[in-house]
XYZ file of N, CA and C in Angstrom:
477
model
N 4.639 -6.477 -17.912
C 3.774 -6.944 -18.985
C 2.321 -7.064 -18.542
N 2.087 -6.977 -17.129
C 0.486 -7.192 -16.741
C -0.162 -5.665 -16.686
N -1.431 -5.378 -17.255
C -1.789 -4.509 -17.809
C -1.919 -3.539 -16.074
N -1.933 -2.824 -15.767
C -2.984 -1.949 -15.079
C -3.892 -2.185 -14.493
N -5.232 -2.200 -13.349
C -6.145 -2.383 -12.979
C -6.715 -0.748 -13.172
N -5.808 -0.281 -12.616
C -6.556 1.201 -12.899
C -5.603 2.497 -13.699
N -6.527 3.223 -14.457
C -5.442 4.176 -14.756
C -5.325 5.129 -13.923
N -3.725 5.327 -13.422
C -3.106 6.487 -12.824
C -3.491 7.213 -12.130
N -3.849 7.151 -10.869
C -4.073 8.650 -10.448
C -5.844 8.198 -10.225
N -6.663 7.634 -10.505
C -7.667 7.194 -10.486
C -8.131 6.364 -8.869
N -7.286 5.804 -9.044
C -7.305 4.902 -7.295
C -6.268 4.617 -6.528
N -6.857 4.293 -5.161
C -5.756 3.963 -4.558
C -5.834 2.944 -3.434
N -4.763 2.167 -2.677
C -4.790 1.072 -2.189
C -3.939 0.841 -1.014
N -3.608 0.483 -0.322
C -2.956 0.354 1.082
C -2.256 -0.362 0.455
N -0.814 -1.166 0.000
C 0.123 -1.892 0.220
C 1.327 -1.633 0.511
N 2.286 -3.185 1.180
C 3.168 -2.613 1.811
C 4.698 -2.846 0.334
N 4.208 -3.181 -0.605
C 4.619 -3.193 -1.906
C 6.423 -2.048 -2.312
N 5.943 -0.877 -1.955
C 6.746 -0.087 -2.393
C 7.901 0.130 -1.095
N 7.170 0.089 -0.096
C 8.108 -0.282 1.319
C 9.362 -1.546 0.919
N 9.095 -2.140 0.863
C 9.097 -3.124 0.235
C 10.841 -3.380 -0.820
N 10.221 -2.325 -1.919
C 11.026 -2.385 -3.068
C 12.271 -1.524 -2.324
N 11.664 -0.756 -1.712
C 12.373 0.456 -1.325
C 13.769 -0.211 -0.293
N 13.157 -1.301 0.710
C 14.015 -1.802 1.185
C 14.935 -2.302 0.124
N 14.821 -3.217 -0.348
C 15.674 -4.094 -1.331
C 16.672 -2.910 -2.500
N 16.350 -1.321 -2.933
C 16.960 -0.616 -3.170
C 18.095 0.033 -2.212
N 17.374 0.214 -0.805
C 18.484 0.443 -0.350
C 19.549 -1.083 0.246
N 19.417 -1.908 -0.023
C 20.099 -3.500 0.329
C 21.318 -2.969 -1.019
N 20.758 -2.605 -2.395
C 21.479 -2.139 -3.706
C 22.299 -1.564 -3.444
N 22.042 0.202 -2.823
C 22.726 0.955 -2.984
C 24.133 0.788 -1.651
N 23.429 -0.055 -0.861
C 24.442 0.200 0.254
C 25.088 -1.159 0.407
N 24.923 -2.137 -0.435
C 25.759 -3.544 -0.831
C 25.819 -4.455 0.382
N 24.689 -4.021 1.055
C 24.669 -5.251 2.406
C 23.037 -5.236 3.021
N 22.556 -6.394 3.108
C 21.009 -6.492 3.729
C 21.062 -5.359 4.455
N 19.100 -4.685 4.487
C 19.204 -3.543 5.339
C 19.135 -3.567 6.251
N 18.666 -4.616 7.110
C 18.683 -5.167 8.606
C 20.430 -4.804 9.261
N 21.532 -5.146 8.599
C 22.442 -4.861 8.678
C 23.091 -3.816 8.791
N 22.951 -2.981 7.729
C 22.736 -1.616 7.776
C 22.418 -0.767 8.028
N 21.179 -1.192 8.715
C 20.028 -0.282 10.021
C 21.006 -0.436 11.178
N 21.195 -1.688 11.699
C 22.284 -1.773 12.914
C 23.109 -0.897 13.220
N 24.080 -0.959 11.951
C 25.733 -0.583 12.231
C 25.392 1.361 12.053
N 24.152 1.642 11.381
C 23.887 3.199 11.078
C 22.996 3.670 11.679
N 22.022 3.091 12.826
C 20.725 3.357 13.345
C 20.635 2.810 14.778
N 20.579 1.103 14.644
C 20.056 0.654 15.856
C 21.558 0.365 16.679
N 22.224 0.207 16.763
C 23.317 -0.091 17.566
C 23.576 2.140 18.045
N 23.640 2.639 17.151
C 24.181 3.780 17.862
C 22.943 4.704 18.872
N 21.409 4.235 18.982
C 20.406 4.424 19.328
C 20.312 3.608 20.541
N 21.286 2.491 20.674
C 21.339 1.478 21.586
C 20.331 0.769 21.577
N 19.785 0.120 20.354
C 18.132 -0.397 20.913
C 18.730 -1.835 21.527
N 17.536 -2.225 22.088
C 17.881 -3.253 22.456
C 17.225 -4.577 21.919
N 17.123 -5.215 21.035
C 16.814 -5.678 20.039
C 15.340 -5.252 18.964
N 15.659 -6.147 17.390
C 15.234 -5.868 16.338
C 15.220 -7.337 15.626
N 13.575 -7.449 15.439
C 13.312 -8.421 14.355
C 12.493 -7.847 13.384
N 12.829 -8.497 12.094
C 12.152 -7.904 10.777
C 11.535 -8.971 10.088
N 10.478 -9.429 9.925
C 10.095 -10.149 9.432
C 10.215 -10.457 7.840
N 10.836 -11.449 7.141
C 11.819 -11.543 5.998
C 10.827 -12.137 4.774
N 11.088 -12.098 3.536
C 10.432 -12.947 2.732
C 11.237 -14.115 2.235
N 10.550 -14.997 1.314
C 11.308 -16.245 1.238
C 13.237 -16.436 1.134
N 13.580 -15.449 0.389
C 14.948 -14.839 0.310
C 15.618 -14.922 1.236
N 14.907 -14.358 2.318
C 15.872 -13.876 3.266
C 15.850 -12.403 3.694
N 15.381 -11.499 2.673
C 15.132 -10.083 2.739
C 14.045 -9.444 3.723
N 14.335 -8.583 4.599
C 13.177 -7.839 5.417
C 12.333 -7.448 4.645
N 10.766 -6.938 4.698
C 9.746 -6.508 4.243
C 9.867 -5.422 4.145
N 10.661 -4.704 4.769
C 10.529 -3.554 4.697
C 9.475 -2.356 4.958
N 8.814 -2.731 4.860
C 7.369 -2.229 5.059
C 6.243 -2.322 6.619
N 7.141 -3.721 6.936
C 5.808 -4.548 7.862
C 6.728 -5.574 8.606
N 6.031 -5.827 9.725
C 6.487 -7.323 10.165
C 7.681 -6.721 11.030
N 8.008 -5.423 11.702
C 8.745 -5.434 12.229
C 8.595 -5.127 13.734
N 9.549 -5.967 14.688
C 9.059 -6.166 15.976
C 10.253 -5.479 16.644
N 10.231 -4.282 18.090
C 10.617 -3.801 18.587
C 10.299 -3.299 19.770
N 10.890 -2.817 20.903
C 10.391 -2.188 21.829
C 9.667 -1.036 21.936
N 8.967 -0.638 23.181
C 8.044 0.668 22.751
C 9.206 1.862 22.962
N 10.262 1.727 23.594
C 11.461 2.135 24.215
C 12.544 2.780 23.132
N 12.532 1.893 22.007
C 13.353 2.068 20.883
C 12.503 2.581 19.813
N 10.950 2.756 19.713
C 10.462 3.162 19.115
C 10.380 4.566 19.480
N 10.092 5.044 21.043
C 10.411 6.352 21.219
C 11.492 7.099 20.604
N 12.617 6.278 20.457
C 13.551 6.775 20.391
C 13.432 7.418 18.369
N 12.800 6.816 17.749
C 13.060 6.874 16.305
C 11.890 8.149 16.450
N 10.885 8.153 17.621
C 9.824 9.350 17.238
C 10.576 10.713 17.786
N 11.787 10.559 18.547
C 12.559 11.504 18.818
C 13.476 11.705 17.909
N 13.886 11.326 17.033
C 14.980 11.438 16.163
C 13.997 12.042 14.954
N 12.653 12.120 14.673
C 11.631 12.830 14.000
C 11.539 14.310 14.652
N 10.980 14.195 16.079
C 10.683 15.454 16.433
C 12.027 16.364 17.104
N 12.908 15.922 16.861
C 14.260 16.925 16.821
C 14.485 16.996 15.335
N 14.118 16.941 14.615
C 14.329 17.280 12.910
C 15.738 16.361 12.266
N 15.595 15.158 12.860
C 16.214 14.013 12.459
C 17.566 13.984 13.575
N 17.892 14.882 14.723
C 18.754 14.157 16.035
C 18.087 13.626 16.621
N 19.295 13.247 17.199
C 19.189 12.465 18.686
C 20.281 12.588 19.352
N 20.294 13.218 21.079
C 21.346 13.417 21.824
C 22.564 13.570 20.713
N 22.369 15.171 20.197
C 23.308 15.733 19.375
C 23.724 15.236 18.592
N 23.689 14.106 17.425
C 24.058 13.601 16.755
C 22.675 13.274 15.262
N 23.197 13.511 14.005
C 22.286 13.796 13.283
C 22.321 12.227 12.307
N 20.699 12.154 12.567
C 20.238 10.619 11.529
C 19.882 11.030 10.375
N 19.385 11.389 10.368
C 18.015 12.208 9.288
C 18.311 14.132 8.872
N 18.752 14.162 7.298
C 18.950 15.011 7.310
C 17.680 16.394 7.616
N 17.359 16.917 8.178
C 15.937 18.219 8.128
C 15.055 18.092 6.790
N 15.611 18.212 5.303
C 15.053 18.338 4.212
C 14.144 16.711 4.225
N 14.598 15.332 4.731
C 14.034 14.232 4.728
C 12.712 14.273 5.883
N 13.556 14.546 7.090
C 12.047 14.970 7.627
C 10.867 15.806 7.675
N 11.181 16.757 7.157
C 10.272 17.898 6.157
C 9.476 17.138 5.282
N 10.235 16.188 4.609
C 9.233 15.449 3.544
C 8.695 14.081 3.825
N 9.066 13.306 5.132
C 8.289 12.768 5.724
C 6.893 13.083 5.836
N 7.557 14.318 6.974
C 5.840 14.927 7.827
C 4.576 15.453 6.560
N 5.986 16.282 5.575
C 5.055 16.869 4.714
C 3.910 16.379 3.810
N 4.798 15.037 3.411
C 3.538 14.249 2.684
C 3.204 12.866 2.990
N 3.561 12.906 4.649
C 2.715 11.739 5.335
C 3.061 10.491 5.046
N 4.537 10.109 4.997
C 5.148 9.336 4.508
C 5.328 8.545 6.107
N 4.453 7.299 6.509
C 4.595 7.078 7.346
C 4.175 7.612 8.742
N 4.640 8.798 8.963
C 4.457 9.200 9.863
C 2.827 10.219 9.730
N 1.781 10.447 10.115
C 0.456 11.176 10.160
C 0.276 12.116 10.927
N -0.336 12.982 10.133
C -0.770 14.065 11.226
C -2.255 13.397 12.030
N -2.085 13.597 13.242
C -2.873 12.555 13.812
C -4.580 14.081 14.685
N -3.450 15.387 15.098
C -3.899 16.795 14.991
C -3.416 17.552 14.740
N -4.389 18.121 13.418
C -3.385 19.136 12.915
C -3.308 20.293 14.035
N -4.572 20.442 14.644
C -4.482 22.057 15.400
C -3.246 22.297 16.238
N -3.068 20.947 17.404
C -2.201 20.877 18.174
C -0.581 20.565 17.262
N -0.429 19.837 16.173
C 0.620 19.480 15.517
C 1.369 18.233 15.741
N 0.289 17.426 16.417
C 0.784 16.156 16.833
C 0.561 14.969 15.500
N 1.563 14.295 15.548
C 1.813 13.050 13.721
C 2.234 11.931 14.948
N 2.062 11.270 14.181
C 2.994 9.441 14.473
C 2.602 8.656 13.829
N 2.013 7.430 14.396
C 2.510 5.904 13.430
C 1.392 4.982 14.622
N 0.990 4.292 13.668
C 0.262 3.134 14.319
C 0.843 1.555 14.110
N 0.230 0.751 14.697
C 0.794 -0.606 13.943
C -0.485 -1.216 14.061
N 0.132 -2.455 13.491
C -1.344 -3.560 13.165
C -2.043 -4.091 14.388
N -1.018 -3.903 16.066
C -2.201 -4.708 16.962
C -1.960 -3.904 17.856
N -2.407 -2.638 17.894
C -2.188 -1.743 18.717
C -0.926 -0.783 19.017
N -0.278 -0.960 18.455
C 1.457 -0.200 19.017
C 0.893 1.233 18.071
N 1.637 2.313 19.011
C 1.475 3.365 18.821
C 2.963 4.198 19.041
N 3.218 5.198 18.078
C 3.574 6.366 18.583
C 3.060 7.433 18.242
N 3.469 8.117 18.880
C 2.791 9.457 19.009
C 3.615 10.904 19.262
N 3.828 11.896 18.877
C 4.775 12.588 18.477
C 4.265 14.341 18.895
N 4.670 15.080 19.874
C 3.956 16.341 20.443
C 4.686 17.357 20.441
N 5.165 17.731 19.292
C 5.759 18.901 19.549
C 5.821 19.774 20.198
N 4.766 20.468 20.791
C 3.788 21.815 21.548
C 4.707 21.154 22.764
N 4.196 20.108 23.045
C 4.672 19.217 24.712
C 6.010 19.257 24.658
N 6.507 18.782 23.401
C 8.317 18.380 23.651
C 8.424 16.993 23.762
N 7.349 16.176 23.548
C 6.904 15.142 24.163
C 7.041 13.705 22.891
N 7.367 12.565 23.416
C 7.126 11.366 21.984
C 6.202 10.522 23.415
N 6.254 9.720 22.690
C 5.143 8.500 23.218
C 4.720 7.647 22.834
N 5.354 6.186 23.083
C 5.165 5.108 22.232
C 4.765 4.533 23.342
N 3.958 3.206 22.777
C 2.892 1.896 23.490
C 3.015 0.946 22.775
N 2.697 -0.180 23.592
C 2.217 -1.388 22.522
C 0.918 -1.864 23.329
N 0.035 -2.207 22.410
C -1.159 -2.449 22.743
C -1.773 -3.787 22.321
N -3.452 -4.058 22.305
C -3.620 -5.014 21.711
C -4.656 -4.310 21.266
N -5.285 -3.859 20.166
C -6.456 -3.504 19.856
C -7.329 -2.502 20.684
N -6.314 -1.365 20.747
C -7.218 -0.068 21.681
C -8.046 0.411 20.860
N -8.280 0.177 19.834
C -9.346 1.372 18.857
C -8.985 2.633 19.083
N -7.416 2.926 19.603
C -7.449 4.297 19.707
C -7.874 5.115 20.445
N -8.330 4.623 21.805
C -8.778 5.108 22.978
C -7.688 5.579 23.840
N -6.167 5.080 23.578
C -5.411 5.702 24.616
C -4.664 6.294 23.897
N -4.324 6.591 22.097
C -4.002 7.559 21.360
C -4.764 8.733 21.437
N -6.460 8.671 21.621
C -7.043 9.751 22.334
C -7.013 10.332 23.625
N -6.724 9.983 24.237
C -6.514 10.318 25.763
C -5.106 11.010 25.935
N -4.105 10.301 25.079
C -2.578 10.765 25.151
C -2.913 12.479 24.381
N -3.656 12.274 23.026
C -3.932 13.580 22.796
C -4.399 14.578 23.665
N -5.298 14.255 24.240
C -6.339 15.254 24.826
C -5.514 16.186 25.741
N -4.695 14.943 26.558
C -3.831 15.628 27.798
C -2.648 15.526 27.467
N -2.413 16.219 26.731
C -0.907 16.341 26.128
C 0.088 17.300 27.175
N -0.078 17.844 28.135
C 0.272 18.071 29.248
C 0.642 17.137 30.288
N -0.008 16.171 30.201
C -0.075 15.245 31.571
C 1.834 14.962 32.147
């Protein structure tokens, strides 16, 4: 019932809103919190070694944000991207989903296009970073690099 701020297609805005909904759809479709469901289908067979999600008043993850992990287990999800959704032979992500990840920057960025390197930033530095050419993933956690060692990881993508 609340009108619009803008019409359609006119502007646009950073929120973590649709992340968000998206979680709580899949909580719907799969009849159990997704924190739960990430476990028993993601993080337990990835072996991470722990996962916090930061929840709203409910009880529900954000979906979007607020989630805390190793740089270790984050490699691991930028490898399960740059094998076209495996990992050590076993398939997460069907090809057609990661196609449309990369394709329309859903999360993951093309960070260079020339070289073909995408990943993911976070709010206080955590990085991954994703090198196809190399064969290579590369996750950090940081505190406010401005992106000085996401540049450097680029440059020498050999190292």
């Amino acid at each position: 019932t609340t009108p619009l701020e803008y019409t359609p297609g006119t502007s646009e805005g950073y929120s973590d809103g649709a992340f968000y909904l998206l979680a709580r759809i899949v909580e719907k479709v799969a009849g159990e919190d997704i924190n739960r469901f990430l476990w028993h289908e993601l993080f337990y067979p990835l072996k991470f070694q722990e996962v916090a999600w930061q929840k709203d008043p409910q009880g529900h993850p954000n979906g979007g944000s607020g989630m805390f992990m190793q740089a270790s287990d984050v490699a691991k999800l930028g490898a399960v991207y740059k094998n076209g959704g495996v990992y050590q032979g076993r398939r997460y992500l069907t090809r057609e989903s990661v196609d449309t990840v990369l394709g329309r920057g859903y999360e993951l960025h093309v960070r260079d296009r020339e070289s073909g390197v995408y990943g993911k930033g976070g709010m206080l530095g955590q990085n991954l970073i994703i090198l196809p050419k190399a064969d290579r993933v590369v996750a950090y956690t940081g505190c406010g690099d401005n992106g000085a060692a996401s540049d450097w990881i680029m440059k020498h993508q050999e190292f």
